[in-house]
Coordinates of C-alpha atoms in Angstrom, one line a residue:
M1 CA 68.8 120.8 -38.8
V2 CA 68.8 121.4 -42.5
K3 CA 66.0 123.9 -42.1
N4 CA 68.1 125.8 -39.5
A5 CA 71.1 125.9 -41.9
V6 CA 68.9 127.3 -44.7
I7 CA 67.4 130.0 -42.4
S8 CA 70.9 130.9 -41.3
I9 CA 72.1 131.4 -44.9
I10 CA 69.0 133.5 -45.8
Y11 CA 69.4 135.6 -42.6
Q12 CA 73.1 136.2 -43.4
K13 CA 72.3 137.2 -47.0
E14 CA 69.6 139.7 -45.8
N15 CA 72.1 141.1 -43.2
E16 CA 74.7 141.7 -45.9
E17 CA 72.2 143.5 -48.1
N18 CA 71.1 145.7 -45.2
R19 CA 74.7 146.7 -44.4
G20 CA 75.2 147.6 -48.1
S21 CA 72.2 149.9 -48.0
V22 CA 73.3 151.6 -44.8
E23 CA 76.9 152.2 -46.0

């Protein structure tokens, strides 16, 4: 459960960085 939450946070962070690069 905790691992899943951490992975979710990391995935979201990478997603935000990707969007920043595209825009």
